[in-house]
Tab-separated table of C-alpha atoms and ligand atoms in Angstrom:
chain	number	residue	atom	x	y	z
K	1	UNK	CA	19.398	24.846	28.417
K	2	UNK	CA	17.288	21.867	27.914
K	3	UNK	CA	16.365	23.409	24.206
K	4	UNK	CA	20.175	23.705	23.530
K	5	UNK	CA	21.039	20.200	24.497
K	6	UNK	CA	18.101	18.904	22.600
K	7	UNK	CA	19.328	20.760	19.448
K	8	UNK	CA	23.053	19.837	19.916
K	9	UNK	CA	21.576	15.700	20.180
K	10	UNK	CA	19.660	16.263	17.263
K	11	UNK	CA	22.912	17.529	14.927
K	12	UNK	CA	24.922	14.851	16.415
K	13	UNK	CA	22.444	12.470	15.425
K	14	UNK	CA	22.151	13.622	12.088
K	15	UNK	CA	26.236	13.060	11.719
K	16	UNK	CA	26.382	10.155	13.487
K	17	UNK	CA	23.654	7.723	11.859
K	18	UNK	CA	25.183	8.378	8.410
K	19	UNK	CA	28.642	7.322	9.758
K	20	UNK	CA	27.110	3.941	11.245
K	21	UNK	CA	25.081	3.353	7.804
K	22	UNK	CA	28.797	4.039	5.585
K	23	UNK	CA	30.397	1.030	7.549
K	24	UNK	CA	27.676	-0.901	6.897
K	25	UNK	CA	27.556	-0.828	3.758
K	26	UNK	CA	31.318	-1.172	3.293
K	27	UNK	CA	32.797	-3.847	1.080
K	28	UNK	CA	34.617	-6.897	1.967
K	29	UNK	CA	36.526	-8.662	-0.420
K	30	UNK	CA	37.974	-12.141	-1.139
K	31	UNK	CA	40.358	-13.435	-3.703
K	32	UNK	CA	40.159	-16.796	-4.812
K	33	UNK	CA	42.701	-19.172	-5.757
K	34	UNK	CA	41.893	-18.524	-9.474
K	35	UNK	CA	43.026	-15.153	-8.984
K	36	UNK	CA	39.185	-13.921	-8.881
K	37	UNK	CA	38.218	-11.464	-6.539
K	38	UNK	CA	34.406	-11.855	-5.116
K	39	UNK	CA	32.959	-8.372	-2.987
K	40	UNK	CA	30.139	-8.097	-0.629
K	41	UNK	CA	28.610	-6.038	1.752
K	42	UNK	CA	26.462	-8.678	3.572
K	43	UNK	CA	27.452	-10.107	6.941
K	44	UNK	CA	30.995	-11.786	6.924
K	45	UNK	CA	30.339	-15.735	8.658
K	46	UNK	CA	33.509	-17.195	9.913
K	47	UNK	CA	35.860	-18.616	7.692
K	48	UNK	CA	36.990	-15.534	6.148
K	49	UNK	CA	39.554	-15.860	2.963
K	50	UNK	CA	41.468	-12.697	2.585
K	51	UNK	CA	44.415	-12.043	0.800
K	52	UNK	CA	46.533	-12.082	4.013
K	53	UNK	CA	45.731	-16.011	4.684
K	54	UNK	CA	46.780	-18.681	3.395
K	55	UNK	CA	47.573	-19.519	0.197
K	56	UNK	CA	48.527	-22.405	-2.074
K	57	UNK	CA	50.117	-22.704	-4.949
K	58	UNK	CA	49.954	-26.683	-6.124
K	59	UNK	CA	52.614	-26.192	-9.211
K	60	UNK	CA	54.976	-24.378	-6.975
K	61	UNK	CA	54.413	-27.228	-3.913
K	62	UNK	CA	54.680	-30.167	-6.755
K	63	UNK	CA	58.536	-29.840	-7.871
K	64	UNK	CA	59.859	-28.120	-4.463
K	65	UNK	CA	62.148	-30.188	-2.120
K	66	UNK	CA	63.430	-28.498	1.701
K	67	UNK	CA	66.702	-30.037	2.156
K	68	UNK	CA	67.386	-27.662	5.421
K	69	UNK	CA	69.596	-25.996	6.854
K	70	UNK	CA	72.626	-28.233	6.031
K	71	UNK	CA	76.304	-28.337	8.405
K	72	UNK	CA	78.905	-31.421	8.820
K	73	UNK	CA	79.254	-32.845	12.530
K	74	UNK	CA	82.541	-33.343	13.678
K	75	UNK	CA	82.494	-37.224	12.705
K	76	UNK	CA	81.973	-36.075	9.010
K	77	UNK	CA	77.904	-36.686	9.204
K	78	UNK	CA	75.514	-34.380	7.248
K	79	UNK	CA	72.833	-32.179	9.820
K	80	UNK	CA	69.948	-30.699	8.100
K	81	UNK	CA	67.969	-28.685	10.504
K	82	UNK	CA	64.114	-27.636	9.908
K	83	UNK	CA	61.857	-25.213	11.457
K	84	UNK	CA	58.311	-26.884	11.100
K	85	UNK	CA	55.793	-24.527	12.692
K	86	UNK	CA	52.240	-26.119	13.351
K	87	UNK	CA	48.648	-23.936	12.700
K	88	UNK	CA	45.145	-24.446	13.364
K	89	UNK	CA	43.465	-21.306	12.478
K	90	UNK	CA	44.370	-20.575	8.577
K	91	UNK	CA	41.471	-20.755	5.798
K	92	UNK	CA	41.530	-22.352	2.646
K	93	UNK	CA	39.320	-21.929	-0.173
K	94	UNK	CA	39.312	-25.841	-1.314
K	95	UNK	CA	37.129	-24.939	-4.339
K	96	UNK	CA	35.495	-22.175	-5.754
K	97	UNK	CA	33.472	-20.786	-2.710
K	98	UNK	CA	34.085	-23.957	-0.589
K	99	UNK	CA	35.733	-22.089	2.462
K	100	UNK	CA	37.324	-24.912	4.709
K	101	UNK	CA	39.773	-24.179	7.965
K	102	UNK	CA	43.181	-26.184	7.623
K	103	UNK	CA	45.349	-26.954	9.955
K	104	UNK	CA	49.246	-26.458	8.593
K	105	UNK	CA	52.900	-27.063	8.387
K	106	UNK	CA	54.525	-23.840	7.425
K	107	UNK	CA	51.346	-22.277	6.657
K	108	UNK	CA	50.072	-25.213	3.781
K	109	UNK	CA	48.696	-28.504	3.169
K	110	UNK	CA	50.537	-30.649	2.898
K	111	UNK	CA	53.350	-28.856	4.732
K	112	UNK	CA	56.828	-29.363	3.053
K	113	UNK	CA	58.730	-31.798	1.492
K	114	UNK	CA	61.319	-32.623	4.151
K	115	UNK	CA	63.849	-34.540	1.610
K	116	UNK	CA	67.028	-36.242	3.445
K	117	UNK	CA	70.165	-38.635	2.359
K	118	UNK	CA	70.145	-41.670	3.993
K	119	UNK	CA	72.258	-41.514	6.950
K	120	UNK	CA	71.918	-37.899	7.523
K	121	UNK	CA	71.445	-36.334	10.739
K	122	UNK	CA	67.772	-34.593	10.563
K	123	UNK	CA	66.737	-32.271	13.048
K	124	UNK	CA	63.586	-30.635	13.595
K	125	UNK	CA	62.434	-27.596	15.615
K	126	UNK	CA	58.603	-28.194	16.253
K	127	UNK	CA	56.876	-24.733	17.335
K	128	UNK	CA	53.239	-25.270	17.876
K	129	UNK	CA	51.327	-22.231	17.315
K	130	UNK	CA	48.036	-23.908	16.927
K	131	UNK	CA	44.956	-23.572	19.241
K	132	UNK	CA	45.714	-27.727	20.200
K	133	UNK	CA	47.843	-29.997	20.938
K	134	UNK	CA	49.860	-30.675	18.185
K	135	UNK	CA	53.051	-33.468	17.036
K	136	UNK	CA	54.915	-34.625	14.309
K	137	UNK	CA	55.079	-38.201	13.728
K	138	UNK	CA	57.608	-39.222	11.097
K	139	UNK	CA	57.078	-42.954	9.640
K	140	UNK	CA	60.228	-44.362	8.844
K	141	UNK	CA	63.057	-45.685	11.588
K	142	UNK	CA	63.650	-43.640	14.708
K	143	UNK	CA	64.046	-43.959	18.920
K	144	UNK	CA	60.400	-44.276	20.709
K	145	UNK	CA	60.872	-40.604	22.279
K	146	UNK	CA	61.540	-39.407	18.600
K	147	UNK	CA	58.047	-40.856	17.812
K	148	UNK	CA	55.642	-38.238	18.099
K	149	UNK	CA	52.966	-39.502	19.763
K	150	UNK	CA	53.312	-39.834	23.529
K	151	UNK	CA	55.438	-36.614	23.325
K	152	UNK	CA	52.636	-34.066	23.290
K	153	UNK	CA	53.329	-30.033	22.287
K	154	UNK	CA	51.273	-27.722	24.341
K	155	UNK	CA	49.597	-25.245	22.040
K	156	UNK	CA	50.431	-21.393	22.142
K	157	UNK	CA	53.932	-21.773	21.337
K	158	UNK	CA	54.799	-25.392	22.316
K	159	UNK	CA	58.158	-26.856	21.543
K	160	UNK	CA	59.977	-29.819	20.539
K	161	UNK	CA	63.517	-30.796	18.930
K	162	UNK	CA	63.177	-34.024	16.571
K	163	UNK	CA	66.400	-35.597	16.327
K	164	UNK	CA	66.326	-38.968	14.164
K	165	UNK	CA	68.823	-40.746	11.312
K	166	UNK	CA	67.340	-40.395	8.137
K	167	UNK	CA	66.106	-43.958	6.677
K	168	UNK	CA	65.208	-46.116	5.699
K	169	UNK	CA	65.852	-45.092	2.076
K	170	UNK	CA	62.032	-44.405	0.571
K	171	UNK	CA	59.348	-41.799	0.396
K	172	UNK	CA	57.366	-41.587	3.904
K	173	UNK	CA	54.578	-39.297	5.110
K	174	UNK	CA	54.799	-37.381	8.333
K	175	UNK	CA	51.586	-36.446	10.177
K	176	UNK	CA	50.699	-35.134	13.692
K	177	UNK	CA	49.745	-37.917	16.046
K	178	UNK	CA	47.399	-36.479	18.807
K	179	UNK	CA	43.809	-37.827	19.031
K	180	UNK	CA	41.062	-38.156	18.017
K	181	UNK	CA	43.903	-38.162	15.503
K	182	UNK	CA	41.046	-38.285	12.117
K	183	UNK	CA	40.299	-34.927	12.779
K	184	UNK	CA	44.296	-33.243	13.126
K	185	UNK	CA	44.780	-35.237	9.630
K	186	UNK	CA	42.039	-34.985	7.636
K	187	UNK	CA	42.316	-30.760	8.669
K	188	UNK	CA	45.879	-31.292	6.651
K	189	UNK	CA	49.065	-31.748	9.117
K	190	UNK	CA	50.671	-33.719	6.696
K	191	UNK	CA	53.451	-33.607	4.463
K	192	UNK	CA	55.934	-35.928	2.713
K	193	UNK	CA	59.470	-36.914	3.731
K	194	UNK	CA	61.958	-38.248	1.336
K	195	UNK	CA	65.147	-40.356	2.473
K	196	UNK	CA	67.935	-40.368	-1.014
K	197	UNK	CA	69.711	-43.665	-1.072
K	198	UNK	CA	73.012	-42.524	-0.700
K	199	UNK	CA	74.384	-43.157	-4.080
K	200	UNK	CA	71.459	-41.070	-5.596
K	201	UNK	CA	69.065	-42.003	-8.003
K	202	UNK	CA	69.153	-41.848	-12.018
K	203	UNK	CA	68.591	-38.325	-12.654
K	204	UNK	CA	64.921	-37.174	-13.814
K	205	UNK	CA	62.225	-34.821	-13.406
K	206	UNK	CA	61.082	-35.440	-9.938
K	207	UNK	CA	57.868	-34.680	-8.414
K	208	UNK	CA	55.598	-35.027	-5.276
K	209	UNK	CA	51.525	-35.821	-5.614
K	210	UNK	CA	49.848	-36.515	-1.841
K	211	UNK	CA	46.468	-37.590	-2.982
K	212	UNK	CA	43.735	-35.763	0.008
K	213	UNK	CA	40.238	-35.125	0.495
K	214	UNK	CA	38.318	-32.560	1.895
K	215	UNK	CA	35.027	-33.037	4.089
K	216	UNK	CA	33.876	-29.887	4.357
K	217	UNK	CA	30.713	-30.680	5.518
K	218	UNK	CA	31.738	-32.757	8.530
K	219	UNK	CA	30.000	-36.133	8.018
K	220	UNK	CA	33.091	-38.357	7.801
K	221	UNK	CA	32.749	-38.890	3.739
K	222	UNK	CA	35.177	-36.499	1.494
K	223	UNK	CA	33.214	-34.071	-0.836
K	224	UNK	CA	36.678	-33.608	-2.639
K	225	UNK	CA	39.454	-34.878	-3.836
K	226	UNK	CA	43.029	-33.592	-5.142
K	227	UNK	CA	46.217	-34.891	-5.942
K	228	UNK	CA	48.319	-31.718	-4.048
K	229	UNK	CA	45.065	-30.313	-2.561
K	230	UNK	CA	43.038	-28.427	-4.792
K	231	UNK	CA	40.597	-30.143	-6.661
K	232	UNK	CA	40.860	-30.264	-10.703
K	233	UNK	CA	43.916	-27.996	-10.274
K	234	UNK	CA	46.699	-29.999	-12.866
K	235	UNK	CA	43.774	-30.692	-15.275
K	236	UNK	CA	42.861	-26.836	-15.627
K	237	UNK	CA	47.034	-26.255	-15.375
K	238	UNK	CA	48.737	-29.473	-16.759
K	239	UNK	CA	51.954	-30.710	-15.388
K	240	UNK	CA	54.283	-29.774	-18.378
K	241	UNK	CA	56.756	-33.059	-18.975
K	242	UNK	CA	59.411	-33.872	-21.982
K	243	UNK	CA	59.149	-36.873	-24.256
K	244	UNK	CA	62.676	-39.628	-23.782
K	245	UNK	CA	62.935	-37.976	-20.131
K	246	UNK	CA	62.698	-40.315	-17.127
K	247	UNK	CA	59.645	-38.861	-14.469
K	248	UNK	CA	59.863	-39.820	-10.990
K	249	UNK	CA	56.508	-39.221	-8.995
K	250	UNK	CA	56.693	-39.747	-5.417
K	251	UNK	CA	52.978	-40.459	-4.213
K	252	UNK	CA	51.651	-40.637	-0.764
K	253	UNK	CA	47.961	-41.581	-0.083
K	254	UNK	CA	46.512	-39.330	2.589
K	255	UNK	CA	42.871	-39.506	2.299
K	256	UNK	CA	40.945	-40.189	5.313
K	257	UNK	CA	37.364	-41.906	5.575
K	258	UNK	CA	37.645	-43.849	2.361
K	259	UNK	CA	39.598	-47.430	2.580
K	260	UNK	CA	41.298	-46.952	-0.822
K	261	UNK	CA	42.652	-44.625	-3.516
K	262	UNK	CA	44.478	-45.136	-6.355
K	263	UNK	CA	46.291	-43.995	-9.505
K	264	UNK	CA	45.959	-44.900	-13.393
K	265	UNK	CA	48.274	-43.373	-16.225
K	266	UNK	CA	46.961	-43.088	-19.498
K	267	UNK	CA	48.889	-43.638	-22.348
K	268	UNK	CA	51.687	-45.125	-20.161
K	269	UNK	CA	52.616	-47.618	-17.665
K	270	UNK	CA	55.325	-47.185	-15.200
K	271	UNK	CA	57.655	-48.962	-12.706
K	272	UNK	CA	56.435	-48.800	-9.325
K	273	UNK	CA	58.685	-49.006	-6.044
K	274	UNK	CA	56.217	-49.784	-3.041
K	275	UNK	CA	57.516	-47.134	-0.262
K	276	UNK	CA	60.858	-46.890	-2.432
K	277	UNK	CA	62.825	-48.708	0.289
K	278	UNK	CA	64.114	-51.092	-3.092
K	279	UNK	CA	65.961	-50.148	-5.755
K	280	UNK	CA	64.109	-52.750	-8.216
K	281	UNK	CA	60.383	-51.557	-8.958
K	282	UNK	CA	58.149	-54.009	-8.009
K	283	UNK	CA	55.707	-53.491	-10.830
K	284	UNK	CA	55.089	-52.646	-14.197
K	285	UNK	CA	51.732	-51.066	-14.804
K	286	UNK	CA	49.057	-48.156	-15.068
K	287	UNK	CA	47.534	-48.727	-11.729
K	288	UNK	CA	48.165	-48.622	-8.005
K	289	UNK	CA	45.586	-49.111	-5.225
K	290	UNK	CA	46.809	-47.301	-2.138
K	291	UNK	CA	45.282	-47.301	1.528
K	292	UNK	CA	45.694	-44.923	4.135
K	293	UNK	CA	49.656	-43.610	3.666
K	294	UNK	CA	51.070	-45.958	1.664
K	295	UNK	CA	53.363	-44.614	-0.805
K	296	UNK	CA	55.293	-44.911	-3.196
K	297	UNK	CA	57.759	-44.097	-6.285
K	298	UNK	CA	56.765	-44.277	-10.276
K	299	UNK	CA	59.120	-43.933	-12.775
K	300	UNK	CA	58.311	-43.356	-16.604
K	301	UNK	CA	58.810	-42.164	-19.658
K	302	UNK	CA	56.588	-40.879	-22.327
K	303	UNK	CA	57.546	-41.457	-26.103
K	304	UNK	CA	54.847	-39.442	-27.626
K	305	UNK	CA	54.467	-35.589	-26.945
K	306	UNK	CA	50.333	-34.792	-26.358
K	307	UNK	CA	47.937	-34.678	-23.532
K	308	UNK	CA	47.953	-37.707	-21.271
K	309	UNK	CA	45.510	-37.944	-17.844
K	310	UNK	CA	46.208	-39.554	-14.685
K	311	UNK	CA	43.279	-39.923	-12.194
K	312	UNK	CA	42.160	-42.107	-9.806
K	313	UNK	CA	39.895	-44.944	-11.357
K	314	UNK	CA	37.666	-44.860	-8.416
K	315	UNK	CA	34.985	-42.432	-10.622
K	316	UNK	CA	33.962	-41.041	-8.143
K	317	UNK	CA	37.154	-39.585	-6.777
K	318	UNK	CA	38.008	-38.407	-9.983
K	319	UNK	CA	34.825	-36.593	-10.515
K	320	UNK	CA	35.191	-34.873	-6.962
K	321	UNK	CA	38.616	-33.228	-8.168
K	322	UNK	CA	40.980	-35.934	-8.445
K	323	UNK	CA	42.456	-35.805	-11.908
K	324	UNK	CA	45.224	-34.334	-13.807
K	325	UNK	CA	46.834	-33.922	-17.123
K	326	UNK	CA	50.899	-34.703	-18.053
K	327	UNK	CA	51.401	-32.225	-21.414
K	328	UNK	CA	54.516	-33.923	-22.832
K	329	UNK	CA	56.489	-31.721	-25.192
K	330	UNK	CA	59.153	-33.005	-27.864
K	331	UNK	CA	62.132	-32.774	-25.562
K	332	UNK	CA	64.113	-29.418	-26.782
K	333	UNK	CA	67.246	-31.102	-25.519
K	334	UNK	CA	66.911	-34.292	-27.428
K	335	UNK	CA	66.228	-31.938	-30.622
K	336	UNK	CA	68.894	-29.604	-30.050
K	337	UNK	CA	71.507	-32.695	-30.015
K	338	UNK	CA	69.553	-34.727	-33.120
K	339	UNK	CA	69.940	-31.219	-34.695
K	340	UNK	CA	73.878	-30.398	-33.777
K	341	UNK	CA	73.848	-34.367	-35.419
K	342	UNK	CA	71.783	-33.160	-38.706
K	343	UNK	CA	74.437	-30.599	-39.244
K	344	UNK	CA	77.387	-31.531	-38.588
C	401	LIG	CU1	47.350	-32.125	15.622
């Protein structure tokens, strides 16, 4: 009996070490934002980036505006309603094999562009899903209770309704406001709000840049640097403009640590509208210096089609990912109509 048992251990044994040894040696793999896909059998070490988390795509996040879900009150004023849903566990890679944990709006950093007419009713469901505490703190004009910051969500499915009149007119950043509150913005709950004067503005090709950094090494100094979060990503995929057509950039400074940023055109200057609560720029020029979340609108337009940067002129911000490239093309439109002109 003893023999059998003995003999029936030793076949199982046999089976069962070359099961254990097959998942052992099973591949893992990763896709990067590039599209590249890295394997490995080694030991996985917390953050993993799979294909199921989060991803960011910074031309898609660059030209897209959420209005909300939009109804009329009885009095006749506009309610745009959001869902903003708060994260703390998604992983990002910020560069090529730089794994970093962000904490999100709707699943990216920045979270959306919450975009509003002045005078409009704007309401906001806040689910916290995170691990923490979490808020939403809105700059711009509001009630004390609407303010985000004494108003704490519980984590684990925390709620609470944001009810505020858009204004004033401008481009503002929202952020959560819990302490130590370095930490829940530099890990990315941020995202850009946008109150329309009511009579519009002149139509153009409008965009949003929120100029971050990333410490990824935890030592309260950035190792990178982005306009719209990833590092180098409008240089390697310029932003493709039109010559004779007016571009409206609405930039908010986000970075953490460092007292400044700021923001040179080449080629160009433009007209700058400090927080765009006016309606007259209040400069003309290449260059802004921004410190932490001040914002504002540029207007411009290029006259000659090529390859024009924009970067911050602090070198080494620049060099750490924060640079892009405008590729203006002859403006088909403008062509088309000098051509109808030719021929007729
Ligand atoms: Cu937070």
């Amino acid at each position: 009996m003893v023999l059998i048992l003995l003999v029936m251990f030793g076949i199982s044994a046999v089976f069962v070490f070359p099961t254990i040894s097959q998942a052992e040696s099973e591949e893992k793999m990763f896709v990067t934002h590039s599209g590249g896909v890295i394997k490995t059998t080694g030991e996985i070490i917390d953050p993993i980036y799979v294909e199921s988390t989060m991803d960011f795509d910074p031309m898609e996040y660059l030209r897209e505006f959420n209005y909300g879900k939009v109804s009329e009150l009885s009095d006749g004023t506009t309610l745009r309603e959001f869902t903003i849903i708060a994260e703390d566990d998604k992983v990002m890679e910020i560069s090529p094999g730089v794994f970093y944990n962000v904490w999100t709006f709707n699943g990216t950093v920045p979270g959306p562009t919450i975009r509003a007419t002045e005078g409009d009713l704007v309401r906001i469901e806040f689910i916290n899903n995170g691990s923490k505490e979490h808020t939403m703190h809105f700059h711009g004009i509001h009630p004390a209770e609407m303010d985000g910051v004494f108003e704490i969500v519980g984590s684990g499915g925390g709620r609470f309704t944001y009810e505020f009149v858009a204004g004033p007119v401008g481009v503002h950043p929202y952020h959560c406001h819990v302490m130590p509150l370095e930490e829940h913005i530099v890990h990315g709950l941020y995202g850009v709000f946008i109150v329309d004067p009511k009579e519009g503005r002149a139509e153009a090709d409008e965009m949003v840049m929120v100029l971050n950094g990333f410490d990824t090494d935890f030592d309260t100094e950035n190792n990178f640097y982005a306009a719209n979060t990833v590092p180098f990503y409008y240089q390697h995929h310029p932003i493709q403009i039109n010559t004779n057509e007016l571009i409206r950039v609405y930039v908010v400074n986000m970075v953490e640590f460092d007292p400044i940023n700021n923001l040179h055109l080449h080629g160009n200057l433009y007209h700058y509208y400090p927080t765009g609560t006016d309606t007259v720029p209040s400069f003309y020029t290449d260059m802004i210096t921004l410190s932490q979340t001040e914002r504002g609108i540029m207007e411009f337009e290029y006259s000659y089609p090529g390859k024009y940067l924009f970067h911050a002129h602090k070198v080494e911000f620049s060099e750490k990912g924060w640079v892009g490239i405008f590729l203006v093309k002859d403006n088909p439109k403008l062509e088309s109509e000098a051509g109808e002109e030719y021929g007729s």
